[in-house]
Short mmCIF file of C-alpha atoms in Angstrom, two decimals:
data_model
loop_
_atom_site.label_atom_id
_atom_site.label_comp_id
_atom_site.label_asym_id
_atom_site.label_seq_id
_atom_site.Cartn_x
_atom_site.Cartn_y
_atom_site.Cartn_z
CA MET B 188 -20.35 -35.26 -18.88
CA THR B 189 -18.96 -38.80 -18.53
CA TYR B 190 -19.08 -40.91 -15.37
CA LYS B 191 -15.31 -40.48 -14.88
CA GLN B 192 -15.66 -36.72 -15.25
CA LEU B 193 -18.45 -36.68 -12.64
CA ILE B 194 -16.30 -38.70 -10.23
CA ALA B 195 -13.33 -36.37 -10.83
CA MET B 196 -15.45 -33.27 -10.31
CA ALA B 197 -16.96 -34.72 -7.13
CA SER B 198 -13.47 -35.42 -5.77
CA LEU B 199 -12.31 -31.92 -6.63
CA THR B 200 -15.43 -30.38 -5.07
CA ALA B 201 -14.89 -32.37 -1.87
CA ALA B 202 -11.29 -31.23 -1.69
CA LEU B 203 -12.24 -27.59 -2.22
CA LEU B 204 -15.06 -27.76 0.32
CA SER B 205 -12.60 -29.18 2.81
CA PHE B 206 -10.18 -26.40 1.88
CA ILE B 207 -12.57 -23.46 2.26
CA GLY B 208 -14.83 -24.81 4.97
CA ALA B 209 -12.60 -26.58 7.47
CA ALA B 210 -13.06 -25.31 11.03
CA GLN B 211 -10.34 -26.83 13.19
CA ALA B 212 -9.13 -25.67 16.56
CA ASP B 213 -6.38 -23.06 16.76
CA SER B 214 -2.92 -24.44 17.39
CA ASP B 215 -0.92 -23.81 20.53
CA LYS B 216 1.66 -21.04 20.41
CA ILE B 217 5.04 -22.68 19.82
CA THR B 218 8.60 -21.35 19.74
CA ASN B 219 10.85 -22.36 16.85
CA PRO B 220 14.21 -23.27 18.45
CA ASP B 221 16.09 -22.38 15.25
CA ASN B 222 15.20 -18.67 15.28
CA ASN B 223 13.62 -18.22 18.74
CA HIS B 224 10.43 -16.84 17.13
CA SER B 225 6.99 -17.98 18.23
CA TYR B 226 4.07 -18.95 15.97
CA GLN B 227 0.37 -19.72 16.26
CA ARG B 228 -2.20 -20.88 13.69
CA PHE B 229 -5.71 -19.44 13.68
CA ASP B 230 -8.34 -21.51 11.90
CA THR B 231 -10.96 -18.81 11.47
CA LEU B 232 -11.30 -18.42 7.70
CA VAL B 233 -10.50 -14.84 6.74
CA THR B 234 -9.14 -12.81 3.85
CA TRP B 235 -5.43 -12.09 3.66
CA GLU B 236 -6.02 -8.43 4.57
CA ALA B 237 -8.05 -9.45 7.64
CA ALA B 238 -5.37 -11.97 8.64
CA ARG B 239 -2.69 -9.29 8.43
CA THR B 240 -4.73 -7.03 10.69
CA ALA B 241 -5.51 -9.84 13.15
CA CYS B 242 -1.83 -10.73 13.59
CA ALA B 243 -0.90 -7.05 14.03
CA SER B 244 -3.61 -6.67 16.70
CA LEU B 245 -1.80 -9.40 18.66
CA SER B 246 1.55 -7.58 18.37
CA GLY B 247 2.71 -10.06 15.72
CA HIS B 248 2.69 -10.32 11.94
CA LEU B 249 1.66 -12.83 9.30
CA ALA B 250 4.38 -15.46 9.30
CA THR B 251 7.33 -15.26 6.95
CA SER B 252 9.29 -18.25 5.65
CA THR B 253 12.77 -17.17 4.66
CA SER B 254 14.61 -20.49 4.44
CA ALA B 255 13.97 -24.13 3.61
CA THR B 256 14.58 -25.04 7.25
CA GLU B 257 12.01 -22.53 8.49
CA ASN B 258 9.50 -23.56 5.82
CA THR B 259 9.77 -27.22 6.81
CA TRP B 260 9.41 -26.36 10.50
CA ILE B 261 6.33 -24.20 9.82
CA ASN B 262 4.56 -26.85 7.78
CA THR B 263 5.45 -29.70 10.13
CA ASN B 264 4.72 -27.97 13.43
CA MET B 265 2.19 -25.25 12.63
CA ALA B 266 0.42 -25.59 9.28
CA SER B 267 0.21 -29.40 9.42
CA GLY B 268 -0.97 -29.56 5.84
CA ILE B 269 -3.71 -26.94 6.41
CA ALA B 270 -4.00 -24.08 3.91
CA VAL B 271 -2.79 -20.88 5.64
CA TRP B 272 -1.99 -17.32 4.68
CA LEU B 273 1.65 -16.22 4.99
CA GLY B 274 2.93 -12.64 5.04
CA GLY B 275 3.97 -12.33 1.39
CA THR B 276 2.38 -10.15 -1.31
CA ASP B 277 3.00 -8.75 -4.77
CA ALA B 278 0.08 -6.31 -4.59
CA ALA B 279 2.39 -3.29 -4.90
CA LYS B 280 3.98 -4.55 -8.13
CA GLU B 281 2.89 -7.68 -9.97
CA GLY B 282 5.58 -10.36 -9.86
CA THR B 283 7.70 -8.59 -7.25
CA TRP B 284 7.05 -10.50 -4.05
CA GLN B 285 7.78 -8.91 -0.67
CA TRP B 286 7.51 -9.91 2.96
CA LEU B 287 5.39 -7.60 5.13
CA THR B 288 8.28 -7.42 7.59
CA GLY B 289 10.70 -6.04 5.01
CA GLU B 290 12.91 -9.14 5.15
CA ALA B 291 14.75 -10.03 1.95
CA TRP B 292 12.83 -12.27 -0.47
CA SER B 293 15.74 -14.67 -0.86
CA TYR B 294 13.93 -18.02 -0.51
CA GLN B 295 10.76 -19.29 -2.17
CA ASN B 296 8.97 -22.62 -2.37
CA TRP B 297 6.37 -22.29 -5.10
CA ALA B 298 4.27 -25.30 -6.03
CA SER B 299 4.53 -26.55 -9.58
CA GLY B 300 3.03 -24.01 -11.97
CA GLU B 301 2.91 -21.27 -9.34
CA PRO B 302 2.72 -18.35 -9.03
CA ASN B 303 0.38 -18.12 -12.02
CA ASN B 304 -1.58 -14.92 -11.24
CA ALA B 305 -4.79 -16.76 -12.17
CA GLY B 306 -7.49 -14.61 -13.66
CA GLY B 307 -5.08 -11.71 -14.00
CA GLY B 308 -4.68 -10.98 -10.31
CA GLU B 309 -3.58 -13.19 -7.39
CA ASN B 310 -1.69 -11.04 -4.91
CA PHE B 311 -1.26 -12.95 -1.66
CA LEU B 312 0.85 -15.85 -0.42
CA MET B 313 -0.71 -19.07 0.79
CA MET B 314 0.86 -22.38 1.90
CA ASN B 315 -0.71 -25.80 1.24
CA PHE B 316 -3.16 -25.33 -1.60
CA PRO B 317 -5.21 -28.58 -1.98
CA GLY B 318 -3.54 -31.12 -4.24
CA LYS B 319 -0.15 -29.37 -4.11
CA THR B 320 2.99 -30.63 -2.36
CA ALA B 321 2.84 -30.16 1.42
CA GLY B 322 4.57 -26.96 2.47
CA SER B 323 4.55 -25.50 -1.04
CA TRP B 324 3.29 -22.03 -1.90
CA ASN B 325 0.54 -20.65 -4.09
CA ASP B 326 -0.54 -17.13 -5.04
CA TYR B 327 -4.18 -16.69 -4.11
CA GLY B 328 -6.80 -14.03 -3.44
CA GLY B 329 -6.91 -10.79 -5.38
CA PRO B 330 -8.72 -9.09 -8.24
CA GLY B 331 -8.27 -12.08 -10.53
CA ASN B 332 -9.92 -14.69 -8.30
CA ASN B 333 -11.84 -12.63 -5.76
CA SER B 334 -10.24 -10.62 -2.97
CA THR B 335 -12.70 -12.18 -0.53
CA LYS B 336 -11.07 -15.63 -0.67
CA THR B 337 -10.66 -16.89 2.90
CA VAL B 338 -8.35 -19.42 4.54
CA ALA B 339 -6.75 -19.96 7.96
CA TYR B 340 -3.67 -17.93 8.85
CA LEU B 341 -0.39 -18.16 10.72
CA CYS B 342 0.93 -15.41 13.00
CA GLU B 343 4.56 -14.97 14.01
CA TRP B 344 6.21 -13.08 16.85
CA ASP B 345 9.91 -12.20 16.65
CA SER B 346 10.56 -13.42 20.20
CA PRO B 347 10.05 -16.65 22.15
CA TYR B 348 6.70 -17.37 23.76
CA THR B 349 7.11 -16.41 27.43
CA CYS B 350 4.05 -14.37 28.39
CA ASP B 351 0.27 -14.96 28.43
CA LYS B 352 -1.20 -11.56 29.30
CA ASP B 353 -0.40 -8.14 30.80
CA CYS B 354 3.05 -8.34 29.22
CA PRO B 355 5.26 -5.25 29.16
CA ALA B 356 5.10 -3.29 25.91
CA PRO B 357 8.50 -1.76 25.15
CA PHE B 358 8.80 0.59 22.18
CA VAL B 359 8.74 -1.41 18.96
CA LYS B 360 8.94 0.45 15.67
CA ASN B 361 5.97 -0.41 13.48
CA GLU B 362 7.40 -1.97 10.32
CA PHE B 363 4.26 -3.85 9.31
CA TRP B 364 2.62 -3.09 6.00
CA THR B 365 -0.40 -1.21 7.33
CA THR B 366 -1.90 -1.19 3.82
CA LYS B 367 -1.14 -3.19 0.70
CA TYR B 368 0.78 -0.18 -0.60
CA GLY B 369 3.46 -0.08 2.05
CA PRO B 370 4.44 0.16 5.74
CA ALA B 371 3.77 2.92 8.25
CA ALA B 372 6.79 4.89 7.00
CA ALA B 373 5.17 5.20 3.54
CA ASN B 374 2.44 7.51 4.91
CA ILE B 375 -0.39 5.95 2.90
CA VAL B 376 -3.76 7.72 2.87
CA LEU B 377 -6.79 5.81 1.54
CA SER B 378 -9.71 7.89 2.83
CA LYS B 379 -10.56 10.90 5.01
CA SER B 380 -11.53 8.53 7.82
CA ASN B 381 -7.85 7.56 8.06
CA PHE B 382 -7.17 11.00 9.59
CA LEU B 383 -7.97 10.54 13.29
CA ALA B 384 -8.86 13.74 15.14
CA CYS B 385 -6.66 14.50 18.17
CA SER B 386 -5.75 17.45 20.34
CA SER B 387 -2.47 18.06 22.12
CA PRO B 388 -0.57 20.93 23.78
CA SER B 389 1.95 20.80 20.94
CA TYR B 390 2.65 18.99 17.70
CA ALA B 391 5.08 19.41 14.81
CA LEU B 392 3.66 20.20 11.38
CA CYS B 393 6.03 18.73 8.78
CA TYR B 394 3.50 18.74 5.94
CA TYR B 395 5.24 21.63 4.15
CA SER B 396 8.86 20.63 4.78
CA GLY B 397 11.17 19.88 1.86
CA PRO B 398 13.71 21.86 -0.15
CA PRO B 399 14.44 25.44 0.98
CA SER B 400 11.66 27.85 0.01
CA SER B 401 12.33 30.71 -2.40
CA ASP B 402 9.38 32.64 -0.96
CA PRO B 403 10.72 35.40 1.35
CA ASN B 404 7.34 35.58 3.11
CA VAL B 405 7.54 32.09 4.66
CA GLN B 406 10.02 30.38 6.91
CA SER B 407 12.27 27.87 5.19
CA LEU B 408 11.56 24.30 6.28
CA PRO B 409 14.44 22.21 4.91
CA CYS B 410 14.27 18.43 4.90
CA THR B 411 17.68 16.81 4.33
CA VAL B 412 18.93 13.23 4.32
CA SER B 413 20.62 12.66 7.66
CA PRO B 414 24.43 12.55 7.41
CA THR B 415 24.57 10.02 10.27
CA ASP B 416 21.60 7.79 9.36
CA PRO B 417 20.70 7.46 5.67
CA SER B 418 17.36 5.85 6.57
CA VAL B 419 15.92 9.09 7.95
CA ALA B 420 15.60 12.75 7.01
CA ASP B 421 16.24 15.69 9.32
CA CYS B 422 13.25 17.96 8.78
CA ARG B 423 12.56 21.40 10.23
CA CYS B 424 8.89 21.77 11.12
CA PRO B 425 6.85 24.50 12.81
CA VAL B 426 5.39 23.66 16.22
CA GLU B 427 1.65 24.21 16.64
CA SER B 428 -0.90 23.42 19.35
CA GLY B 429 -4.48 22.21 19.59
CA ALA B 430 -6.36 20.14 17.04
CA SER B 431 -4.52 17.97 14.52
CA TYR B 432 -4.88 14.65 12.72
CA VAL B 433 -2.99 11.35 12.80
CA ASP B 434 -3.07 9.04 9.77
CA ILE B 435 -4.01 5.60 11.13
CA ASN B 436 -1.86 3.92 8.45
CA SER B 437 1.25 5.83 9.55
CA ILE B 438 1.47 5.18 13.30
CA ARG B 439 5.13 4.30 13.89
CA ASN B 440 4.72 2.83 17.39
CA THR B 441 3.49 -0.78 17.13
CA GLU B 442 1.57 -0.76 20.41
CA ALA B 443 -0.10 2.56 19.55
CA TYR B 444 -1.09 1.18 16.15
CA ILE B 445 -2.54 -2.03 17.60
CA GLU B 446 -4.51 -0.22 20.30
CA THR B 447 -5.86 2.20 17.71
CA ILE B 448 -7.04 -0.33 15.12
CA ARG B 449 -8.67 -2.38 17.88
CA THR B 450 -10.73 0.66 18.89
CA CYS B 451 -11.16 2.51 15.61
CA GLY B 452 -11.11 -0.28 13.04
CA ILE B 453 -8.56 -0.62 10.26
CA THR B 454 -9.79 2.52 8.46
CA GLY B 455 -10.36 4.70 11.53
CA ALA B 456 -14.09 4.97 10.83
CA LEU B 457 -15.14 3.96 14.38
CA CYS B 458 -13.39 6.95 15.99
CA LYS B 459 -13.54 10.71 15.59
CA ASN B 460 -11.89 11.54 12.27
CA MET B 461 -11.73 14.15 9.55
CA GLU B 462 -14.77 12.70 7.81
CA ASN B 463 -17.20 12.44 10.74
CA GLU B 464 -15.99 14.99 13.31
CA LYS B 465 -18.66 17.55 12.37
CA SER B 466 -21.54 15.06 12.49
CA GLY B 467 -22.64 16.15 15.95
CA THR B 468 -22.49 12.54 17.18
CA ALA B 469 -20.50 11.57 20.28
CA LEU B 470 -17.45 9.77 18.91
CA LEU B 471 -14.58 7.79 20.41
CA THR B 472 -11.19 9.47 20.61
CA ALA B 473 -8.49 7.32 19.03
CA PRO B 474 -6.01 5.75 21.49
CA VAL B 475 -3.10 7.12 19.44
CA CYS B 476 -4.05 10.62 20.67
CA ASP B 477 -2.74 9.70 24.13
CA TYR B 478 0.65 8.96 22.60
CA LEU B 479 1.01 12.62 21.58
CA GLN B 480 0.90 13.93 25.17
CA ALA B 481 4.36 14.84 26.43
CA SER B 482 5.59 14.33 29.98
CA ALA B 483 8.94 14.91 31.65
CA ASP B 484 10.14 11.71 29.97
CA GLY B 485 8.96 12.80 26.51
CA THR B 486 6.02 11.39 24.57
CA PRO B 487 4.91 7.73 24.75
CA MET B 488 5.16 7.53 20.95
CA GLU B 489 8.91 7.05 20.89
CA PRO B 490 11.75 7.28 23.45
CA LYS B 491 13.40 10.70 23.73
CA SER B 492 10.77 12.41 21.58
CA GLU B 493 9.63 15.81 22.87
CA VAL B 494 6.92 16.43 20.29
CA ILE B 495 5.33 14.34 17.53
CA SER B 496 4.67 15.22 13.90
CA THR B 497 0.97 15.17 12.91
CA PHE B 498 -1.15 17.04 10.33
CA SER B 499 -3.33 20.14 10.34
CA THR B 500 -4.08 23.01 7.99
CA VAL B 501 -3.14 25.87 10.32
CA GLN B 502 -0.28 27.03 8.06
CA ILE B 503 -2.43 27.09 4.94
CA SER B 504 -2.42 30.89 4.62
CA GLY B 505 1.34 30.95 4.20
CA TYR B 506 2.18 27.71 2.43
CA HIS B 507 -1.17 26.96 0.74
CA LEU B 508 -2.80 23.55 0.70
CA GLY B 509 -2.54 21.78 -2.64
CA GLN B 510 -1.11 18.70 -4.28
CA THR B 511 1.59 17.80 -6.76
CA ASP B 512 1.61 14.21 -7.98
CA CYS B 513 5.05 12.61 -8.28
CA ALA B 514 4.29 9.34 -10.05
CA THR B 515 7.91 8.30 -10.64
CA PRO B 516 9.08 6.40 -7.53
CA ALA B 517 11.63 8.39 -5.56
CA THR B 518 12.75 8.78 -1.96
CA TYR B 519 10.60 10.94 0.30
CA ALA B 520 10.22 11.57 4.03
CA GLY B 521 7.20 9.99 5.73
CA CYS B 522 6.91 12.38 8.67
CA MET B 523 3.55 11.35 10.15
CA THR B 524 4.09 10.44 13.85
CA ALA B 525 7.84 11.05 13.50
CA SER B 526 9.86 11.76 16.64
CA CYS B 527 10.88 15.42 17.07
CA THR B 528 12.84 17.61 19.48
CA TYR B 529 12.38 21.32 20.04
CA GLU B 530 14.69 23.69 18.20
CA LEU B 531 16.45 26.02 20.65
CA ASP B 532 18.13 29.39 20.12
CA ALA B 533 21.46 30.53 21.53
CA ASN B 534 19.76 31.30 24.86
CA ASN B 535 18.23 27.83 25.07
CA ASN B 536 14.74 29.14 24.34
CA LYS B 537 12.28 27.39 22.03
CA THR B 538 12.17 28.97 18.58
CA GLY B 539 8.70 27.74 17.61
CA PHE B 540 10.16 25.00 15.42
CA ALA B 541 11.18 21.38 15.87
CA GLN B 542 13.74 19.08 14.31
CA CYS B 543 12.08 15.82 13.28
CA LYS B 544 13.56 12.46 12.36
CA CYS B 545 11.36 11.33 9.47
CA PRO B 546 11.83 7.83 8.01
CA LEU B 547 12.67 7.69 4.32
CA TYR B 548 10.63 5.60 1.91
CA THR B 549 10.90 5.08 -1.85
CA GLY B 550 7.78 5.04 -4.01
CA PRO B 551 5.33 7.33 -5.80
CA TYR B 552 4.08 10.21 -3.65
CA GLN B 553 2.24 13.52 -3.47
CA VAL B 554 3.63 16.82 -2.22
CA GLY B 555 1.14 18.95 -0.28
CA GLN B 556 1.64 22.05 -2.40
CA ASN B 557 0.59 23.03 -5.90
CA ARG B 558 3.07 23.16 -8.78
CA ALA B 559 5.96 21.85 -6.69
CA SER B 560 8.97 20.31 -8.41
CA CYS B 561 9.23 16.59 -7.67
CA ASP B 562 13.01 17.01 -7.80
CA ALA B 563 13.79 18.35 -4.34
CA GLY B 564 17.42 18.97 -5.25
CA SER B 565 20.68 17.43 -4.12
CA GLY B 566 20.57 16.27 -0.50
CA TYR B 567 16.94 17.34 0.01
CA VAL B 568 13.70 15.34 0.11
CA TRP B 569 10.06 16.28 0.34
CA SER B 570 7.95 15.48 3.36
CA ALA B 571 5.22 13.63 1.50
CA ALA B 572 2.57 10.91 1.49
CA PHE B 573 0.97 8.58 -1.03
CA ALA B 574 -2.76 8.52 -1.73
CA PRO B 575 -3.54 5.91 -4.44
CA ASN B 576 -6.93 7.59 -4.88
CA PRO B 577 -7.50 11.35 -4.50
CA VAL B 578 -8.46 12.34 -0.95
CA GLN B 579 -9.89 15.83 -0.50
CA LEU B 580 -8.68 17.23 2.82
CA SER B 581 -11.00 19.30 4.96
CA ALA B 582 -11.10 23.06 5.14
CA PRO B 583 -8.56 24.73 7.45
CA THR B 584 -8.75 23.94 11.12
CA PRO B 585 -8.93 27.11 13.24
CA LYS B 586 -5.64 27.82 14.91
CA ASN B 587 -5.72 27.11 18.63
CA ARG B 588 -2.71 28.33 20.52
#
């Protein structure tokens, strides 16, 4: 190696050490006057996944940059030339970049030669890679160059900074990507520990809802696209009581989700769940369980909800627990923690069923029955979930009425 090469390598090494090892103080929280959103930089070096979780735990999200004006403001006032994670990813589909918030990907500011998917897999968005133009973007971190890559991160709140602590927590629908595969509405299941064990006087079981059943021995549980709101499905679901499970990745109330991951961890492993509930060890009950308890004003999960959709296997004898993989992306209803109201008969008595408003999501999915047709038929959708890796659900939970 020549002297010039040694000097060049030393300079590059110094730059990279500065990049990965800098430990500067966190920034103040500042409001952007152009959009009235507030931002704060955190200089703890973490992975993109950890940064996403950290921002969510503070009721925010990894920052998005959707215009040249916003990008300039972020770099000038918040990033200040420091490498930071932003809330963009193409982990779901290589080359198709998305914001965690669901905002349109209509602006981008890639550095020269980026994104290059180095090593065959860079999935996360970073601003200010060393040696690149200030404020420019780079794809970084992922299977091609190590998913454990760590940098500082920038959180954003979609409101001005007005409160330090003990702030009111109005209902905010959780639209964050709770996993790299999608948001809460996608009903993503990665492991049995995701299923948090709860108990409540009543819950709706939408697991078997979908097209009308041809089996005369079971009640039909139709799930149809709402005629008044094409973003949700109207699903009929039996009402049960006692033990059930909540998927930690599918909690639709932002505050409930944040409280739960703080206590249970991002996978749910620190609380009582489907995987550890029979261990005989005293385990924490997940905070989300409190959001299932109804009062005169409904449940805390969502305004005007009378009962919440969760999961159990109490109907297994009639509908049978199984799985049909639907690999071709299509629209399905993600009913976990959906808001429901009791179905009433002509005499205003409860029928034992609920009508649930389940958010619609488009992607690959699994139906919880064997040999089901992925084509639900015109106007119908399946209540479904997506498990990238097979997850074997537990044996039936005894019915507790």
